[in-house]
PDB file of C-alpha atoms and ligand atoms in Angstrom:
ATOM      1  CA  MET V 284     121.795 221.203 136.581  1.00 55.00           C
ATOM      2  CA  VAL V 285     124.229 218.597 135.747  1.00 64.00           C
ATOM      3  CA  MET V 286     125.882 217.097 138.793  1.00 75.00           C
ATOM      4  CA  SER V 287     129.200 215.785 138.328  1.00 89.00           C
ATOM      5  CA  ARG V 288     129.750 212.674 140.119  1.00 96.00           C
ATOM      6  CA  VAL V 289     131.933 212.017 143.312  1.00 98.00           C
ATOM      7  CA  ALA V 290     133.595 209.189 144.669  1.00 98.00           C
ATOM      8  CA  TYR V 291     134.585 208.488 148.532  1.00 98.00           C
ATOM      9  CA  VAL V 292     138.322 207.166 148.863  1.00 98.00           C
ATOM     10  CA  ASP V 293     140.082 206.611 151.631  1.00 95.00           C
ATOM     11  CA  GLY V 294     138.553 209.431 153.666  1.00 95.00           C
ATOM     12  CA  GLN V 295     137.966 212.062 150.992  1.00 97.00           C
ATOM     13  CA  TYR V 296     135.128 212.833 148.631  1.00 98.00           C
ATOM     14  CA  LEU V 297     136.802 213.292 145.112  1.00 98.00           C
ATOM     15  CA  SER V 298     135.623 213.848 141.562  1.00 97.00           C
ATOM     16  CA  HIS V 299     134.836 210.618 140.124  1.00 96.00           C
ATOM     17  CA  ARG V 300     136.614 211.315 137.240  1.00 95.00           C
ATOM     18  CA  SER V 301     139.950 211.756 138.679  1.00 93.00           C
ATOM     19  CA  ALA V 302     139.921 209.649 141.820  1.00 96.00           C
ATOM     20  CA  VAL V 303     142.525 206.782 141.920  1.00 96.00           C
ATOM     21  CA  VAL V 304     143.886 204.547 144.076  1.00 95.00           C
ATOM     22  CA  HIS V 305     147.619 203.138 144.694  1.00 97.00           C
ATOM     23  CA  ILE V 306     149.326 200.985 142.112  1.00 97.00           C
ATOM     24  CA  GLU V 307     150.211 198.529 144.728  1.00 97.00           C
ATOM     25  CA  ASP V 308     147.052 198.237 146.388  1.00 98.00           C
ATOM     26  CA  ARG V 309     146.587 194.728 147.069  1.00 98.00           C
ATOM     27  CA  GLY V 310     143.053 194.483 145.494  1.00 98.00           C
ATOM     28  CA  TYR V 311     144.370 195.601 142.528  1.00 98.00           C
ATOM     29  CA  GLN V 312     147.305 193.141 142.573  1.00 98.00           C
ATOM     30  CA  PHE V 313     145.666 190.065 144.207  1.00 98.00           C
ATOM     31  CA  ALA V 314     141.743 190.866 144.322  1.00 98.00           C
ATOM     32  CA  ASP V 315     142.175 190.815 147.877  1.00 98.00           C
ATOM     33  CA  GLY V 316     139.295 192.675 148.835  1.00 98.00           C
ATOM     34  CA  VAL V 317     135.678 192.351 149.348  1.00 98.00           C
ATOM     35  CA  TYR V 318     132.514 194.716 148.043  1.00 98.00           C
ATOM     36  CA  GLU V 319     128.913 195.151 148.436  1.00 98.00           C
ATOM     37  CA  VAL V 320     126.332 196.222 145.729  1.00 98.00           C
ATOM     38  CA  ILE V 321     123.507 198.145 147.833  1.00 98.00           C
ATOM     39  CA  ALA V 322     120.181 199.190 146.018  1.00 97.00           C
ATOM     40  CA  VAL V 323     119.131 203.127 146.687  1.00 97.00           C
ATOM     41  CA  ALA V 324     115.064 203.758 146.295  1.00 95.00           C
ATOM     42  CA  GLY V 325     113.862 206.964 147.149  1.00 95.00           C
ATOM     43  CA  GLY V 326     117.227 207.990 148.267  1.00 96.00           C
ATOM     44  CA  ARG V 327     117.622 205.240 150.789  1.00 97.00           C
ATOM     45  CA  LEU V 328     119.657 202.379 151.181  1.00 97.00           C
ATOM     46  CA  VAL V 329     117.687 199.039 150.573  1.00 97.00           C
ATOM     47  CA  ASP V 330     118.266 196.206 153.538  1.00 97.00           C
ATOM     48  CA  ASP V 331     121.623 198.228 154.225  1.00 97.00           C
ATOM     49  CA  GLU V 332     121.916 196.375 157.894  1.00 97.00           C
ATOM     50  CA  LEU V 333     121.880 192.883 155.859  1.00 98.00           C
ATOM     51  CA  HIS V 334     124.253 194.198 153.359  1.00 98.00           C
ATOM     52  CA  LEU V 335     127.029 195.338 156.454  1.00 98.00           C
ATOM     53  CA  VAL V 336     126.295 191.876 158.330  1.00 98.00           C
ATOM     54  CA  ARG V 337     127.560 190.090 155.128  1.00 98.00           C
ATOM     55  CA  LEU V 338     130.521 192.514 154.553  1.00 98.00           C
ATOM     56  CA  ALA V 339     131.748 192.073 158.178  1.00 98.00           C
ATOM     57  CA  ARG V 340     131.480 188.040 157.286  1.00 98.00           C
ATOM     58  CA  SER V 341     133.322 188.548 154.569  1.00 98.00           C
ATOM     59  CA  LEU V 342     136.245 190.634 156.027  1.00 98.00           C
ATOM     60  CA  SER V 343     136.272 188.265 158.684  1.00 98.00           C
ATOM     61  CA  GLU V 344     136.480 185.171 156.496  1.00 98.00           C
ATOM     62  CA  LEU V 345     139.687 187.103 155.015  1.00 98.00           C
ATOM     63  CA  ARG V 346     140.858 188.671 158.107  1.00 98.00           C
ATOM     64  CA  ILE V 347     140.564 192.095 157.023  1.00 98.00           C
ATOM     65  CA  THR V 348     140.013 194.417 159.767  1.00 97.00           C
ATOM     66  CA  ALA V 349     136.867 197.088 158.994  1.00 98.00           C
ATOM     67  CA  PRO V 350     138.308 200.452 158.391  1.00 97.00           C
ATOM     68  CA  MET V 351     135.323 201.945 160.344  1.00 98.00           C
ATOM     69  CA  SER V 352     132.421 201.395 162.220  1.00 98.00           C
ATOM     70  CA  ASP V 353     129.079 199.992 160.608  1.00 98.00           C
ATOM     71  CA  ALA V 354     127.698 203.519 161.664  1.00 98.00           C
ATOM     72  CA  ALA V 355     130.427 205.420 159.938  1.00 98.00           C
ATOM     73  CA  LEU V 356     130.163 203.331 156.635  1.00 98.00           C
ATOM     74  CA  ARG V 357     126.367 204.300 156.644  1.00 98.00           C
ATOM     75  CA  ILE V 358     127.260 207.757 156.873  1.00 98.00           C
ATOM     76  CA  VAL V 359     129.579 207.615 154.098  1.00 98.00           C
ATOM     77  CA  MET V 360     127.238 205.628 151.692  1.00 98.00           C
ATOM     78  CA  ARG V 361     124.433 208.091 152.796  1.00 98.00           C
ATOM     79  CA  GLU V 362     126.904 211.045 151.915  1.00 98.00           C
ATOM     80  CA  ALA V 363     127.977 209.308 148.565  1.00 98.00           C
ATOM     81  CA  VAL V 364     124.026 209.045 147.813  1.00 98.00           C
ATOM     82  CA  ARG V 365     123.177 212.446 148.622  1.00 98.00           C
ATOM     83  CA  ARG V 366     126.678 214.036 146.938  1.00 98.00           C
ATOM     84  CA  ASN V 367     125.706 211.808 143.666  1.00 98.00           C
ATOM     85  CA  GLY V 368     121.880 213.085 143.788  1.00 97.00           C
ATOM     86  CA  VAL V 369     120.875 209.639 143.540  1.00 97.00           C
ATOM     87  CA  ARG V 370     117.436 208.524 143.797  1.00 96.00           C
ATOM     88  CA  ALA V 371     117.339 205.428 142.379  1.00 96.00           C
ATOM     89  CA  GLY V 372     120.307 203.491 141.936  1.00 97.00           C
ATOM     90  CA  ILE V 373     123.137 201.776 143.669  1.00 98.00           C
ATOM     91  CA  VAL V 374     125.997 202.335 146.215  1.00 98.00           C
ATOM     92  CA  TYR V 375     129.249 200.315 145.383  1.00 98.00           C
ATOM     93  CA  LEU V 376     131.370 199.696 148.423  1.00 98.00           C
ATOM     94  CA  GLN V 377     135.186 197.945 148.348  1.00 98.00           C
ATOM     95  CA  ILE V 378     137.415 197.210 150.851  1.00 98.00           C
ATOM     96  CA  THR V 379     140.763 195.910 150.167  1.00 98.00           C
ATOM     97  CA  ARG V 380     143.714 194.891 152.444  1.00 98.00           C
ATOM     98  CA  GLY V 381     145.270 197.917 151.799  1.00 98.00           C
ATOM     99  CA  VAL V 382     148.232 199.140 149.878  1.00 98.00           C
ATOM    100  CA  ALA V 383     151.978 197.259 150.700  1.00 97.00           C
ATOM    101  CA  ARG V 384     154.591 196.373 148.449  1.00 97.00           C
ATOM    102  CA  ARG V 385     153.716 193.209 146.322  1.00 97.00           C
ATOM    103  CA  ASP V 386     154.496 189.859 148.605  1.00 97.00           C
ATOM    104  CA  HIS V 387     151.594 187.485 149.115  1.00 98.00           C
ATOM    105  CA  ALA V 388     151.509 186.977 152.438  1.00 98.00           C
ATOM    106  CA  PHE V 389     149.117 189.191 154.414  1.00 98.00           C
ATOM    107  CA  PRO V 390     151.565 193.051 154.949  1.00 97.00           C
ATOM    108  CA  LYS V 391     152.663 193.605 158.354  1.00 94.00           C
ATOM    109  CA  SER V 392     151.129 197.325 158.832  1.00 90.00           C
ATOM    110  CA  ALA V 393     148.729 197.614 155.627  1.00 88.00           C
ATOM    111  CA  GLN V 394     145.486 199.996 156.654  1.00 96.00           C
ATOM    112  CA  PRO V 395     142.171 198.699 154.577  1.00 98.00           C
ATOM    113  CA  ALA V 396     141.478 200.458 151.572  1.00 98.00           C
ATOM    114  CA  LEU V 397     137.706 201.694 151.356  1.00 98.00           C
ATOM    115  CA  VAL V 398     135.988 202.997 148.069  1.00 98.00           C
ATOM    116  CA  VAL V 399     132.073 204.084 148.016  1.00 98.00           C
ATOM    117  CA  THR V 400     130.689 205.082 145.074  1.00 98.00           C
ATOM    118  CA  SER V 401     127.304 205.744 144.076  1.00 98.00           C
ATOM    119  CA  ARG V 402     125.298 205.850 140.785  1.00 97.00           C
ATOM    120  CA  ARG V 403     121.733 206.206 139.345  1.00 97.00           C
ATOM    121  CA  LYS V 404     120.289 203.215 137.459  1.00 93.00           C
ATOM    122  CA  ALA V 405     117.771 203.115 134.974  1.00 89.00           C
ATOM    123  CA  PRO V 406     114.874 200.293 136.329  1.00 85.00           C
ATOM    124  CA  VAL V 407     115.239 197.051 135.248  1.00 89.00           C
ATOM    125  CA  ASP V 408     114.189 196.548 131.457  1.00 91.00           C
ATOM    126  CA  PRO V 409     110.622 196.302 131.288  1.00 92.00           C
ATOM    127  CA  ARG V 410     110.611 193.785 128.786  1.00 94.00           C
ATOM    128  CA  ALA V 411     113.038 191.791 130.550  1.00 95.00           C
ATOM    129  CA  ALA V 412     110.321 192.042 133.512  1.00 95.00           C
ATOM    130  CA  ALA V 413     107.500 191.038 131.595  1.00 96.00           C
ATOM    131  CA  ASP V 414     108.862 188.541 128.726  1.00 98.00           C
ATOM    132  CA  GLY V 415     111.709 186.975 130.677  1.00 98.00           C
ATOM    133  CA  ILE V 416     115.228 186.550 130.258  1.00 98.00           C
ATOM    134  CA  SER V 417     117.200 183.546 128.911  1.00 98.00           C
ATOM    135  CA  VAL V 418     120.265 181.755 130.452  1.00 98.00           C
ATOM    136  CA  ILE V 419     122.778 179.368 129.659  1.00 98.00           C
ATOM    137  CA  THR V 420     124.654 176.722 131.829  1.00 98.00           C
ATOM    138  CA  ILE V 421     128.365 176.659 132.111  1.00 98.00           C
ATOM    139  CA  PRO V 422     130.555 174.677 134.237  1.00 98.00           C
ATOM    140  CA  ASP V 423     131.176 176.130 137.287  1.00 98.00           C
ATOM    141  CA  ILE V 424     134.847 177.036 137.757  1.00 98.00           C
ATOM    142  CA  ARG V 425     134.984 179.325 140.889  1.00 98.00           C
ATOM    143  CA  TRP V 426     136.942 178.786 144.032  1.00 98.00           C
ATOM    144  CA  GLN V 427     135.333 177.008 147.044  1.00 97.00           C
ATOM    145  CA  ARG V 428     133.999 179.826 149.038  1.00 98.00           C
ATOM    146  CA  CYS V 429     131.916 181.498 146.697  1.00 98.00           C
ATOM    147  CA  ASP V 430     129.966 182.331 150.337  1.00 98.00           C
ATOM    148  CA  ILE V 431     132.765 185.406 150.475  1.00 98.00           C
ATOM    149  CA  LYS V 432     131.764 188.055 148.606  1.00 98.00           C
ATOM    150  CA  SER V 433     135.207 188.568 147.149  1.00 98.00           C
ATOM    151  CA  ILE V 434     136.554 191.098 144.417  1.00 98.00           C
ATOM    152  CA  SER V 435     137.874 188.175 142.761  1.00 98.00           C
ATOM    153  CA  LEU V 436     135.276 187.789 140.157  1.00 98.00           C
ATOM    154  CA  LEU V 437     137.058 186.522 137.137  1.00 98.00           C
ATOM    155  CA  PRO V 438     135.368 183.622 136.337  1.00 98.00           C
ATOM    156  CA  ASN V 439     132.216 185.318 136.628  1.00 98.00           C
ATOM    157  CA  VAL V 440     133.575 187.977 134.141  1.00 98.00           C
ATOM    158  CA  LEU V 441     134.148 184.670 131.861  1.00 98.00           C
ATOM    159  CA  GLY V 442     130.890 183.409 132.214  1.00 98.00           C
ATOM    160  CA  LYS V 443     128.822 186.497 132.422  1.00 98.00           C
ATOM    161  CA  GLN V 444     130.820 187.449 129.124  1.00 98.00           C
ATOM    162  CA  ARG V 445     129.594 183.948 127.524  1.00 98.00           C
ATOM    163  CA  ALA V 446     126.137 184.401 128.149  1.00 98.00           C
ATOM    164  CA  ARG V 447     125.931 187.762 126.286  1.00 98.00           C
ATOM    165  CA  GLU V 448     127.752 186.329 123.325  1.00 98.00           C
ATOM    166  CA  ALA V 449     125.300 183.331 123.567  1.00 98.00           C
ATOM    167  CA  GLY V 450     122.453 186.426 123.351  1.00 98.00           C
ATOM    168  CA  ALA V 451     121.743 184.985 127.018  1.00 98.00           C
ATOM    169  CA  TYR V 452     121.214 187.512 129.926  1.00 98.00           C
ATOM    170  CA  GLU V 453     122.798 185.347 132.335  1.00 98.00           C
ATOM    171  CA  ALA V 454     124.674 181.965 133.093  1.00 98.00           C
ATOM    172  CA  TRP V 455     123.923 179.519 135.328  1.00 98.00           C
ATOM    173  CA  GLN V 456     127.003 177.842 136.818  1.00 98.00           C
ATOM    174  CA  ILE V 457     127.128 174.068 137.327  1.00 98.00           C
ATOM    175  CA  ASP V 458     128.825 172.135 140.038  1.00 97.00           C
ATOM    176  CA  HIS V 459     130.613 168.812 139.310  1.00 95.00           C
ATOM    177  CA  GLN V 460     127.311 166.715 140.450  1.00 96.00           C
ATOM    178  CA  GLY V 461     125.182 168.275 137.700  1.00 97.00           C
ATOM    179  CA  ARG V 462     123.746 170.822 140.276  1.00 98.00           C
ATOM    180  CA  ILE V 463     123.034 174.713 139.495  1.00 98.00           C
ATOM    181  CA  SER V 464     125.236 176.496 141.890  1.00 98.00           C
ATOM    182  CA  GLU V 465     124.255 180.116 140.866  1.00 98.00           C
ATOM    183  CA  GLY V 466     124.515 182.755 138.133  1.00 98.00           C
ATOM    184  CA  THR V 467     127.369 184.805 137.730  1.00 98.00           C
ATOM    185  CA  SER V 468     126.189 187.971 139.670  1.00 98.00           C
ATOM    186  CA  THR V 469     122.532 186.523 140.504  1.00 98.00           C
ATOM    187  CA  ASN V 470     121.213 183.547 142.757  1.00 99.00           C
ATOM    188  CA  ALA V 471     118.956 181.185 140.733  1.00 99.00           C
ATOM    189  CA  TRP V 472     115.438 179.878 141.585  1.00 99.00           C
ATOM    190  CA  ILE V 473     113.099 177.152 140.225  1.00 98.00           C
ATOM    191  CA  VAL V 474     109.301 176.222 140.767  1.00 98.00           C
ATOM    192  CA  THR V 475     108.628 172.757 140.999  1.00 98.00           C
ATOM    193  CA  SER V 476     105.309 171.653 139.218  1.00 96.00           C
ATOM    194  CA  ASP V 477     103.456 171.148 142.793  1.00 95.00           C
ATOM    195  CA  GLY V 478     104.553 174.735 143.453  1.00 96.00           C
ATOM    196  CA  ALA V 479     107.707 174.721 145.650  1.00 98.00           C
ATOM    197  CA  VAL V 480     109.681 177.320 145.391  1.00 98.00           C
ATOM    198  CA  VAL V 481     113.878 175.971 145.268  1.00 98.00           C
ATOM    199  CA  THR V 482     116.833 177.878 145.913  1.00 98.00           C
ATOM    200  CA  ARG V 483     120.224 176.310 146.857  1.00 98.00           C
ATOM    201  CA  GLN V 484     120.796 176.475 150.238  1.00 98.00           C
ATOM    202  CA  ALA V 485     123.362 178.842 151.414  1.00 98.00           C
ATOM    203  CA  ASP V 486     126.581 176.949 151.627  1.00 96.00           C
ATOM    204  CA  SER V 487     129.992 177.758 150.613  1.00 98.00           C
ATOM    205  CA  ALA V 488     129.253 177.148 146.506  1.00 98.00           C
ATOM    206  CA  ILE V 489     127.103 180.030 146.095  1.00 98.00           C
ATOM    207  CA  LEU V 490     126.663 183.780 147.564  1.00 98.00           C
ATOM    208  CA  ASN V 491     124.156 184.228 150.195  1.00 98.00           C
ATOM    209  CA  GLY V 492     122.338 187.333 148.228  1.00 98.00           C
ATOM    210  CA  ILE V 493     120.680 189.662 150.044  1.00 98.00           C
ATOM    211  CA  THR V 494     117.718 189.600 147.357  1.00 98.00           C
ATOM    212  CA  ARG V 495     117.504 185.962 147.838  1.00 98.00           C
ATOM    213  CA  LEU V 496     117.190 186.580 152.094  1.00 98.00           C
ATOM    214  CA  ALA V 497     114.162 188.910 151.082  1.00 98.00           C
ATOM    215  CA  VAL V 498     112.523 186.836 148.872  1.00 98.00           C
ATOM    216  CA  LEU V 499     112.951 183.776 151.440  1.00 98.00           C
ATOM    217  CA  ASP V 500     111.207 186.016 153.987  1.00 98.00           C
ATOM    218  CA  ILE V 501     108.447 186.856 151.488  1.00 98.00           C
ATOM    219  CA  ILE V 502     107.934 183.402 150.711  1.00 98.00           C
ATOM    220  CA  ARG V 503     107.566 182.403 154.465  1.00 98.00           C
ATOM    221  CA  ALA V 504     105.078 185.468 155.120  1.00 98.00           C
ATOM    222  CA  GLU V 505     103.021 184.342 152.131  1.00 97.00           C
ATOM    223  CA  GLY V 506     102.927 180.732 153.278  1.00 97.00           C
ATOM    224  CA  TYR V 507     104.313 179.403 149.670  1.00 97.00           C
ATOM    225  CA  GLY V 508     105.969 175.847 150.058  1.00 97.00           C
ATOM    226  CA  PHE V 509     109.830 176.288 149.554  1.00 98.00           C
ATOM    227  CA  ALA V 510     112.736 174.068 149.761  1.00 98.00           C
ATOM    228  CA  GLU V 511     116.555 175.464 150.037  1.00 98.00           C
ATOM    229  CA  ARG V 512     118.183 172.556 148.206  1.00 98.00           C
ATOM    230  CA  PRO V 513     120.471 172.094 145.193  1.00 98.00           C
ATOM    231  CA  PHE V 514     118.651 171.428 142.039  1.00 98.00           C
ATOM    232  CA  THR V 515     120.230 169.838 138.961  1.00 98.00           C
ATOM    233  CA  VAL V 516     119.993 171.137 135.643  1.00 97.00           C
ATOM    234  CA  THR V 517     117.490 168.349 134.337  1.00 97.00           C
ATOM    235  CA  GLU V 518     115.343 169.238 136.958  1.00 98.00           C
ATOM    236  CA  ALA V 519     115.850 173.133 135.990  1.00 98.00           C
ATOM    237  CA  LYS V 520     114.830 172.192 132.563  1.00 97.00           C
ATOM    238  CA  ALA V 521     111.619 170.479 133.541  1.00 97.00           C
ATOM    239  CA  ALA V 522     110.614 173.349 135.982  1.00 98.00           C
ATOM    240  CA  ALA V 523     107.245 175.291 135.926  1.00 98.00           C
ATOM    241  CA  GLU V 524     108.685 178.248 136.671  1.00 98.00           C
ATOM    242  CA  ALA V 525     112.590 179.375 136.736  1.00 98.00           C
ATOM    243  CA  PHE V 526     113.777 183.052 138.061  1.00 98.00           C
ATOM    244  CA  LEU V 527     117.050 184.963 139.304  1.00 98.00           C
ATOM    245  CA  THR V 528     117.489 187.370 141.958  1.00 98.00           C
ATOM    246  CA  SER V 529     119.710 189.925 142.593  1.00 98.00           C
ATOM    247  CA  THR V 530     120.385 194.062 144.293  1.00 97.00           C
ATOM    248  CA  VAL V 531     120.895 194.937 140.457  1.00 96.00           C
ATOM    249  CA  VAL V 532     117.995 193.213 138.681  1.00 96.00           C
ATOM    250  CA  ASP V 533     115.982 192.542 141.565  1.00 96.00           C
ATOM    251  CA  LEU V 534     113.731 189.642 140.179  1.00 98.00           C
ATOM    252  CA  LEU V 535     113.192 188.131 136.804  1.00 98.00           C
ATOM    253  CA  PRO V 536     111.403 185.551 135.170  1.00 98.00           C
ATOM    254  CA  VAL V 537     113.750 182.676 133.828  1.00 98.00           C
ATOM    255  CA  VAL V 538     111.915 181.595 130.444  1.00 98.00           C
ATOM    256  CA  ARG V 539     114.810 179.596 128.294  1.00 98.00           C
ATOM    257  CA  ILE V 540     117.509 177.598 129.881  1.00 98.00           C
ATOM    258  CA  ASP V 541     119.913 176.714 126.944  1.00 98.00           C
ATOM    259  CA  GLY V 542     117.245 177.608 124.509  1.00 98.00           C
ATOM    260  CA  ASN V 543     114.759 175.324 126.157  1.00 97.00           C
ATOM    261  CA  PRO V 544     111.548 176.969 127.263  1.00 98.00           C
ATOM    262  CA  VAL V 545     110.534 176.978 130.767  1.00 98.00           C
ATOM    263  CA  GLY V 546     107.026 175.947 131.390  1.00 96.00           C
ATOM    264  CA  ASP V 547     105.245 177.415 128.424  1.00 96.00           C
ATOM    265  CA  GLY V 548     107.961 179.548 127.581  1.00 97.00           C
ATOM    266  CA  ARG V 549     106.658 182.499 129.571  1.00 98.00           C
ATOM    267  CA  PRO V 550     107.077 184.511 133.148  1.00 98.00           C
ATOM    268  CA  GLY V 551     105.205 181.896 135.657  1.00 98.00           C
ATOM    269  CA  PRO V 552     102.559 183.182 138.005  1.00 98.00           C
ATOM    270  CA  LEU V 553     104.163 182.634 141.027  1.00 98.00           C
ATOM    271  CA  THR V 554     107.426 184.332 139.813  1.00 98.00           C
ATOM    272  CA  ARG V 555     105.204 187.337 138.765  1.00 98.00           C
ATOM    273  CA  ARG V 556     103.733 187.383 142.221  1.00 98.00           C
ATOM    274  CA  LEU V 557     107.310 187.381 144.326  1.00 98.00           C
ATOM    275  CA  ARG V 558     108.313 189.913 141.915  1.00 98.00           C
ATOM    276  CA  GLU V 559     105.460 192.201 143.353  1.00 97.00           C
ATOM    277  CA  HIS V 560     105.926 191.586 146.360  1.00 97.00           C
ATOM    278  CA  TYR V 561     110.186 192.210 146.009  1.00 97.00           C
ATOM    279  CA  LEU V 562     109.399 195.233 144.313  1.00 95.00           C
ATOM    280  CA  ALA V 563     106.729 196.401 147.312  1.00 96.00           C
ATOM    281  CA  HIS V 564     109.609 195.376 149.753  1.00 96.00           C
ATOM    282  CA  ALA V 565     112.515 197.516 148.134  1.00 93.00           C
ATOM    283  CA  ALA V 566     109.964 200.593 147.699  1.00 91.00           C
ATOM    284  CA  ALA V 567     109.292 200.565 151.136  1.00 91.00           C
ATOM    285  CA  ALA V 568     112.685 201.455 152.215  1.00 81.00           C
ATOM    286  CA  ALA V 569     112.100 205.001 150.282  1.00 72.00           C
TER     287      ALA V 569
HETATM  288  N1  PDD O1209     126.117 190.681 142.457  1.00 86.56           N
HETATM  289  N2  PDD O1209     125.466 185.586 143.274  1.00 86.56           N
HETATM  290  C1  PDD O1209     126.402 186.531 142.676  1.00 86.56           C
HETATM  291  C2  PDD O1209     128.005 185.801 142.405  1.00 86.56           C
HETATM  292  C3  PDD O1209     126.420 187.631 143.291  1.00 86.56           C
HETATM  293  O1  PDD O1209     127.857 188.231 142.829  1.00 86.56           O
HETATM  294  C4  PDD O1209     125.522 188.027 143.563  1.00 86.56           C
HETATM  295  C5  PDD O1209     125.605 189.838 143.478  1.00 86.56           C
HETATM  296  C6  PDD O1209     124.351 187.665 144.199  1.00 86.56           C
HETATM  297  C7  PDD O1209     123.047 188.503 144.453  1.00 86.56           C
HETATM  298  O2  PDD O1209     123.151 188.914 145.673  1.00 86.56           O
HETATM  299  P1  PDD O1209     122.165 190.032 146.051  1.00 86.56           P
HETATM  300  O3  PDD O1209     121.042 189.911 146.040  1.00 86.56           O
HETATM  301  O4  PDD O1209     122.939 190.577 147.691  1.00 86.56           O
HETATM  302  O5  PDD O1209     122.881 191.151 145.346  1.00 86.56           O
HETATM  303  C8  PDD O1209     124.441 186.587 143.760  1.00 86.56           C
HETATM  304  C9  PDD O1209     125.993 192.011 142.702  1.00 86.56           C
HETATM  305  C10 PDD O1209     125.089 192.559 142.560  1.00 86.56           C
HETATM  306  C11 PDD O1209     127.206 192.315 141.688  1.00 86.56           C
HETATM  307  O6  PDD O1209     128.394 191.964 141.645  1.00 86.56           O
HETATM  308  O7  PDD O1209     127.448 193.299 140.637  1.00 86.56           O
END
């Protein structure tokens, strides 16, 4: 049976095809909103608690009122998963400041607008996982609050497109001091020649990925050496291993940076182990 897709829009479950938002939604006009992407494994939400904590933080930083409680949001997300028959996939949740006549300052009486969708997702390309992927590096031209998961993603869109046109999977963004902040939709990691895993600390230059937090927990539990600190492009190119993480791609080995092989140009052993651990963690939600 072919199931037609359903979207939750402000209190109603609508046919995905005909679901629409108002032309004066502030998300549409100002990118005045936030979002989350949550993985679904075995029909269950993966690490939804952590996503809801991050969502609450993004909302409060932008002074947008949560449209409903976390418990109610969970019910809507689960219902979106169920109605779309998703076993393995994602939930997309977006909250904007609402609909109001266009004026930059906050409207006096807008209701926050909530959209929740869910869709199936094919597993990550097994070749990308087995052989690794390439990244390019680009200047980080984003704002100074990348810790907020805002829907304002234009630099990320342009960066990802540059990566695609260069035949690479992702673009790692470089700050003014030559240090890598993160990918356009992923966090960046390296493994040093003495086996320590390094990823940038969760400051305002990066989004504190939920996958990042899960991988850090795994690293601690397994007793691997690690450091949360910035690393330069030069250090990354000389690293023993590299990888990236996100809800959508899990953990993928990075084997080329700007065309230069990382290590021997093949996914590193620690990267492969961390990927196995992370997949087990995500599957445990099911
Ligand atoms: N992107 N950094 C950026 C800029 C991101 O947009 C994302 C996620 C991440 C990884 O975060 P997490 O592990 O919580 O997915 C890091 C989502 C998936 C997206 O925009 O589609």
